[in-house]
C-alpha positions as YAML, in Angstrom:
chain: A
units: angstrom
residues:
- id: 1
  name: MET
  ca: [98.08, 92.58, 98.24]
- id: 2
  name: GLN
  ca: [96.05, 95.56, 99.42]
- id: 3
  name: PHE
  ca: [96.59, 98.95, 97.77]
- id: 4
  name: GLY
  ca: [97.36, 100.59, 101.11]
- id: 5
  name: THR
  ca: [100.13, 98.09, 101.82]
- id: 6
  name: ILE
  ca: [101.55, 98.71, 98.34]
- id: 7
  name: LEU
  ca: [101.69, 102.43, 99.14]
- id: 8
  name: ILE
  ca: [103.65, 101.67, 102.32]
- id: 9
  name: ILE
  ca: [106.05, 99.38, 100.43]
- id: 10
  name: PHE
  ca: [106.75, 102.13, 97.90]
- id: 11
  name: ALA
  ca: [107.18, 104.59, 100.78]
- id: 12
  name: LEU
  ca: [109.82, 102.28, 102.28]
- id: 13
  name: VAL
  ca: [111.61, 102.11, 98.92]
- id: 14
  name: ALA
  ca: [111.52, 105.92, 98.70]
- id: 15
  name: THR
  ca: [112.92, 106.42, 102.20]
- id: 16
  name: LEU
  ca: [115.69, 103.87, 101.54]
- id: 17
  name: PHE
  ca: [116.55, 105.73, 98.33]
- id: 18
  name: SER
  ca: [116.58, 109.05, 100.16]
- id: 19
  name: GLY
  ca: [118.72, 107.62, 102.94]
- id: 20
  name: TRP
  ca: [121.20, 106.18, 100.44]
- id: 21
  name: GLN
  ca: [121.53, 109.52, 98.66]
- id: 22
  name: TYR
  ca: [122.15, 111.30, 101.96]
- id: 23
  name: PHE
  ca: [124.67, 108.61, 102.92]
- id: 24
  name: SER
  ca: [126.56, 109.30, 99.69]
- id: 25
  name: LEU
  ca: [126.97, 112.92, 100.80]
- id: 26
  name: ILE
  ca: [128.53, 112.09, 104.16]
- id: 27
  name: GLN
  ca: [132.29, 112.30, 104.66]
- id: 28
  name: LEU
  ca: [133.10, 111.10, 108.15]
- id: 29
  name: ALA
  ca: [136.87, 111.07, 107.66]
- id: 30
  name: ASN
  ca: [138.62, 114.23, 108.87]
- id: 31
  name: PRO
  ca: [135.35, 115.96, 109.84]
- id: 32
  name: ARG
  ca: [137.22, 119.13, 110.87]
- id: 33
  name: LYS
  ca: [139.47, 121.22, 108.74]
- id: 34
  name: ASN
  ca: [141.61, 124.08, 110.04]
- id: 35
  name: GLY
  ca: [139.86, 123.81, 113.38]
- id: 36
  name: LYS
  ca: [136.46, 124.48, 111.87]
- id: 37
  name: PRO
  ca: [133.64, 122.08, 111.03]
- id: 38
  name: LYS
  ca: [133.89, 120.82, 107.50]
- id: 39
  name: GLN
  ca: [131.13, 121.98, 105.19]
- id: 40
  name: PRO
  ca: [128.80, 119.38, 103.64]
- id: 41
  name: VAL
  ca: [129.74, 117.88, 100.29]
- id: 42
  name: ASN
  ca: [128.67, 120.35, 97.63]
- id: 43
  name: ASN
  ca: [126.66, 118.08, 95.35]
- id: 44
  name: PRO
  ca: [123.36, 119.76, 94.47]
- id: 45
  name: GLN
  ca: [122.22, 116.81, 92.36]
- id: 46
  name: SER
  ca: [122.56, 114.34, 95.24]
- id: 47
  name: TYR
  ca: [120.78, 116.72, 97.61]
- id: 48
  name: LYS
  ca: [117.98, 117.10, 95.07]
- id: 49
  name: LEU
  ca: [117.63, 113.34, 94.68]
- id: 50
  name: ALA
  ca: [117.73, 112.78, 98.45]
- id: 51
  name: ARG
  ca: [115.05, 115.38, 99.09]
- id: 52
  name: SER
  ca: [112.93, 114.10, 96.21]
- id: 53
  name: GLY
  ca: [113.01, 110.61, 97.71]
- id: 54
  name: PHE
  ca: [111.91, 111.97, 101.07]
- id: 55
  name: TYR
  ca: [109.15, 114.06, 99.47]
- id: 56
  name: ALA
  ca: [107.91, 110.97, 97.60]
- id: 57
  name: MET
  ca: [107.87, 108.99, 100.85]
- id: 58
  name: ALA
  ca: [105.90, 111.76, 102.57]
- id: 59
  name: ALA
  ca: [103.37, 111.80, 99.72]
- id: 60
  name: LEU
  ca: [102.96, 108.02, 99.82]
- id: 61
  name: VAL
  ca: [102.54, 107.90, 103.61]
- id: 62
  name: SER
  ca: [100.01, 110.75, 103.37]
- id: 63
  name: ALA
  ca: [98.12, 108.84, 100.68]
- id: 64
  name: ALA
  ca: [98.08, 105.69, 102.84]
- id: 65
  name: SER
  ca: [96.78, 107.72, 105.79]
- id: 66
  name: ILE
  ca: [94.03, 109.30, 103.70]
- id: 67
  name: LEU
  ca: [93.09, 105.86, 102.41]
- id: 68
  name: LEU
  ca: [92.81, 104.42, 105.92]
- id: 69
  name: MET
  ca: [90.66, 107.35, 107.03]
- id: 70
  name: TYR
  ca: [88.41, 106.83, 104.01]
- id: 71
  name: LEU
  ca: [88.06, 103.12, 104.81]
- id: 72
  name: LEU
  ca: [87.07, 103.98, 108.39]
- id: 73
  name: LEU
  ca: [84.57, 106.70, 107.47]
- id: 74
  name: SER
  ca: [82.96, 104.58, 104.75]
- id: 75
  name: HIS
  ca: [82.64, 101.50, 107.01]
- id: 76
  name: GLN
  ca: [84.72, 99.13, 104.89]
- id: 77
  name: PHE
  ca: [84.46, 96.26, 107.35]
- id: 78
  name: GLN
  ca: [86.24, 93.83, 105.05]
- id: 79
  name: VAL
  ca: [89.39, 95.55, 106.34]
- id: 80
  name: GLU
  ca: [90.33, 93.93, 109.65]
- id: 81
  name: TYR
  ca: [91.46, 97.19, 111.26]
- id: 82
  name: VAL
  ca: [88.17, 98.91, 110.38]
- id: 83
  name: TYR
  ca: [86.19, 95.97, 111.74]
- id: 84
  name: ARG
  ca: [88.11, 95.77, 115.03]
- id: 85
  name: TYR
  ca: [87.89, 99.43, 116.01]
- id: 86
  name: SER
  ca: [84.82, 101.00, 114.39]
- id: 87
  name: SER
  ca: [81.11, 100.46, 113.92]
- id: 88
  name: ARG
  ca: [78.19, 102.12, 112.14]
- id: 89
  name: SER
  ca: [76.81, 103.54, 115.38]
- id: 90
  name: LEU
  ca: [79.92, 105.55, 116.32]
- id: 91
  name: PRO
  ca: [79.59, 109.36, 116.19]
- id: 92
  name: LEU
  ca: [81.82, 111.05, 113.63]
- id: 93
  name: GLY
  ca: [84.35, 112.33, 116.19]
- id: 94
  name: TYR
  ca: [84.93, 108.90, 117.67]
- id: 95
  name: LEU
  ca: [84.93, 107.36, 114.20]
- id: 96
  name: VAL
  ca: [87.81, 109.65, 113.22]
- id: 97
  name: SER
  ca: [89.65, 108.70, 116.42]
- id: 98
  name: THR
  ca: [89.57, 105.03, 115.46]
- id: 99
  name: PHE
  ca: [92.44, 105.90, 113.10]
- id: 100
  name: TRP
  ca: [94.79, 105.75, 116.11]
- id: 101
  name: ALA
  ca: [92.76, 103.38, 118.30]
- id: 102
  name: GLY
  ca: [94.89, 100.37, 117.39]
- id: 103
  name: GLN
  ca: [98.60, 99.70, 117.16]
- id: 104
  name: GLU
  ca: [98.73, 99.63, 113.37]
- id: 105
  name: GLY
  ca: [96.94, 102.95, 112.98]
- id: 106
  name: SER
  ca: [99.07, 104.51, 115.71]
- id: 107
  name: PHE
  ca: [102.25, 103.51, 113.90]
- id: 108
  name: LEU
  ca: [100.87, 104.94, 110.66]
- id: 109
  name: LEU
  ca: [100.04, 108.21, 112.44]
- id: 110
  name: TRP
  ca: [103.55, 108.27, 113.89]
- id: 111
  name: ALA
  ca: [105.09, 107.72, 110.45]
- id: 112
  name: LEU
  ca: [102.86, 110.41, 108.96]
- id: 113
  name: LEU
  ca: [103.94, 112.96, 111.58]
- id: 114
  name: ILE
  ca: [107.63, 112.18, 111.02]
- id: 115
  name: ALA
  ca: [107.12, 112.58, 107.27]
- id: 116
  name: LEU
  ca: [105.35, 115.93, 107.60]
- id: 117
  name: MET
  ca: [107.82, 117.31, 110.15]
- id: 118
  name: GLY
  ca: [110.66, 116.07, 107.95]
- id: 119
  name: LEU
  ca: [109.44, 118.25, 105.09]
- id: 120
  name: ILE
  ca: [110.14, 121.30, 107.25]
- id: 121
  name: PHE
  ca: [113.32, 119.82, 108.69]
- id: 122
  name: THR
  ca: [114.94, 119.48, 105.25]
- id: 123
  name: LYS
  ca: [114.68, 123.27, 104.92]
- id: 124
  name: THR
  ca: [116.10, 124.08, 108.35]
- id: 125
  name: ALA
  ca: [118.81, 121.48, 109.04]
- id: 126
  name: ARG
  ca: [121.40, 123.46, 107.04]
- id: 127
  name: GLN
  ca: [124.93, 122.01, 107.34]
- id: 128
  name: PHE
  ca: [123.60, 119.06, 109.36]
- id: 129
  name: GLU
  ca: [121.11, 117.97, 106.70]
- id: 130
  name: ALA
  ca: [122.98, 115.01, 105.22]
- id: 131
  name: VAL
  ca: [123.67, 113.14, 108.47]
- id: 132
  name: ALA
  ca: [120.49, 114.26, 110.25]
- id: 133
  name: MET
  ca: [118.22, 113.27, 107.39]
- id: 134
  name: LEU
  ca: [119.99, 109.93, 107.09]
- id: 135
  name: VAL
  ca: [119.04, 109.31, 110.73]
- id: 136
  name: VAL
  ca: [115.45, 110.42, 110.07]
- id: 137
  name: ASN
  ca: [115.22, 108.07, 107.08]
- id: 138
  name: VAL
  ca: [116.54, 105.17, 109.16]
- id: 139
  name: VAL
  ca: [113.94, 105.82, 111.86]
- id: 140
  name: GLN
  ca: [111.19, 106.15, 109.27]
- id: 141
  name: GLY
  ca: [112.36, 102.99, 107.56]
- id: 142
  name: PHE
  ca: [111.83, 101.00, 110.76]
- id: 143
  name: PHE
  ca: [108.27, 102.30, 111.11]
- id: 144
  name: LEU
  ca: [107.43, 101.52, 107.49]
- id: 145
  name: ALA
  ca: [108.89, 98.02, 107.80]
- id: 146
  name: ILE
  ca: [106.69, 97.43, 110.86]
- id: 147
  name: LEU
  ca: [103.65, 98.70, 108.93]
- id: 148
  name: ILE
  ca: [104.33, 96.26, 106.11]
- id: 149
  name: LYS
  ca: [104.46, 93.38, 108.59]
- id: 150
  name: ALA
  ca: [101.51, 94.60, 110.70]
- id: 151
  name: SER
  ca: [99.48, 96.35, 108.02]
- id: 152
  name: PRO
  ca: [96.32, 98.31, 108.91]
- id: 153
  name: PHE
  ca: [95.02, 97.31, 105.47]
- id: 154
  name: ALA
  ca: [94.85, 93.54, 106.02]
- id: 155
  name: LEU
  ca: [91.58, 91.99, 104.83]
- id: 156
  name: LEU
  ca: [89.20, 89.58, 106.54]
- id: 157
  name: PRO
  ca: [88.12, 86.40, 104.72]
- id: 158
  name: GLN
  ca: [84.49, 87.60, 104.88]
- id: 159
  name: THR
  ca: [82.85, 91.02, 105.13]
- id: 160
  name: PRO
  ca: [80.96, 91.50, 108.43]
- id: 161
  name: ALA
  ca: [77.74, 93.52, 108.48]
- id: 162
  name: ASP
  ca: [79.07, 95.77, 111.25]
- id: 163
  name: GLY
  ca: [82.25, 96.39, 113.18]
- id: 164
  name: ALA
  ca: [83.19, 95.38, 116.71]
- id: 165
  name: GLY
  ca: [83.18, 99.04, 117.75]
- id: 166
  name: LEU
  ca: [85.51, 101.28, 119.70]
- id: 167
  name: ASN
  ca: [86.54, 100.28, 123.22]
- id: 168
  name: PRO
  ca: [84.15, 102.12, 125.61]
- id: 169
  name: LEU
  ca: [87.14, 103.26, 127.66]
- id: 170
  name: LEU
  ca: [88.33, 105.21, 124.61]
- id: 171
  name: GLN
  ca: [84.97, 106.88, 123.99]
- id: 172
  name: ASP
  ca: [85.86, 110.07, 125.80]
- id: 173
  name: PRO
  ca: [86.65, 113.49, 124.29]
- id: 174
  name: TRP
  ca: [90.01, 113.61, 126.06]
- id: 175
  name: MET
  ca: [90.97, 110.22, 124.64]
- id: 176
  name: VAL
  ca: [90.21, 111.58, 121.17]
- id: 177
  name: ILE
  ca: [92.83, 114.35, 121.42]
- id: 178
  name: HIS
  ca: [95.32, 112.79, 123.85]
- id: 179
  name: PRO
  ca: [96.93, 110.19, 121.51]
- id: 180
  name: PRO
  ca: [97.58, 112.65, 118.63]
- id: 181
  name: MET
  ca: [99.22, 115.10, 121.05]
- id: 182
  name: LEU
  ca: [101.33, 112.27, 122.42]
- id: 183
  name: PHE
  ca: [102.44, 111.10, 118.98]
- id: 184
  name: ILE
  ca: [103.28, 114.65, 117.91]
- id: 185
  name: GLY
  ca: [105.72, 114.70, 120.80]
- id: 186
  name: TYR
  ca: [107.10, 111.25, 119.95]
- id: 187
  name: ALA
  ca: [107.64, 112.23, 116.32]
- id: 188
  name: ALA
  ca: [109.19, 115.58, 117.21]
- id: 189
  name: VAL
  ca: [111.85, 113.91, 119.39]
- id: 190
  name: THR
  ca: [113.26, 112.31, 116.23]
- id: 191
  name: PHE
  ca: [114.66, 115.60, 114.96]
- id: 192
  name: PRO
  ca: [116.75, 116.87, 117.90]
- id: 193
  name: PHE
  ca: [118.06, 113.30, 118.16]
- id: 194
  name: ALA
  ca: [119.01, 113.40, 114.46]
- id: 195
  name: LEU
  ca: [120.70, 116.78, 114.91]
- id: 196
  name: ALA
  ca: [122.63, 115.48, 117.92]
- id: 197
  name: VAL
  ca: [123.89, 112.49, 115.92]
- id: 198
  name: ALA
  ca: [124.87, 114.82, 113.06]
- id: 199
  name: ALA
  ca: [126.77, 117.12, 115.42]
- id: 200
  name: LEU
  ca: [128.63, 114.17, 116.95]
- id: 201
  name: ALA
  ca: [129.48, 112.79, 113.51]
- id: 202
  name: ARG
  ca: [130.83, 116.15, 112.32]
- id: 203
  name: ARG
  ca: [132.22, 117.18, 115.73]
- id: 204
  name: ALA
  ca: [130.41, 120.48, 115.32]
- id: 205
  name: TYR
  ca: [129.44, 120.82, 118.96]
- id: 206
  name: LYS
  ca: [129.23, 124.61, 119.16]
- id: 207
  name: GLU
  ca: [127.27, 124.88, 115.91]
- id: 208
  name: PHE
  ca: [124.78, 122.28, 117.16]
- id: 209
  name: ILE
  ca: [124.15, 124.25, 120.35]
- id: 210
  name: ALA
  ca: [123.75, 127.48, 118.39]
...
């Protein structure tokens, strides 16, 4: 099994651990007390473990992303993804853009953006953190499961001398920056969705709007 795929597997384990710890903090029964939203369970140890799991996942996904970029820049054509989307003749800018040229790399970029945004979100979610971060971990878990099945680190039986190259339709400066901007938006949508689910679960409608 390729090292990059192992990193993604460990990232999935970390996000499942984080999600389980956040789940242990949730009390859905009687979410309101005295007409006011109930405060989160005061268990600093569980919060610390939950955040640590998420931080570990973010580090592992970042490491997998750095590894894929290294494989692309160093022309490791024994990796199927590198072979399919890059070549030795590509300029550096287009070579970097091959990271998100294929489906597998796009999903990895998406997972990376969710992980990085989630690091900030854990500091700002406040009373919604437990439920909202559980939702984020579930979403991230789906992406990581997909990446294990359709890994960008799969190897070819033989090492080609050169890659197939980037689709000529994608060799345009606007196509270099358009997909990352798009995926930033896709990843960012996860967090208001998670907050909305948390507000519904806790029936804290006014606090969510504020």
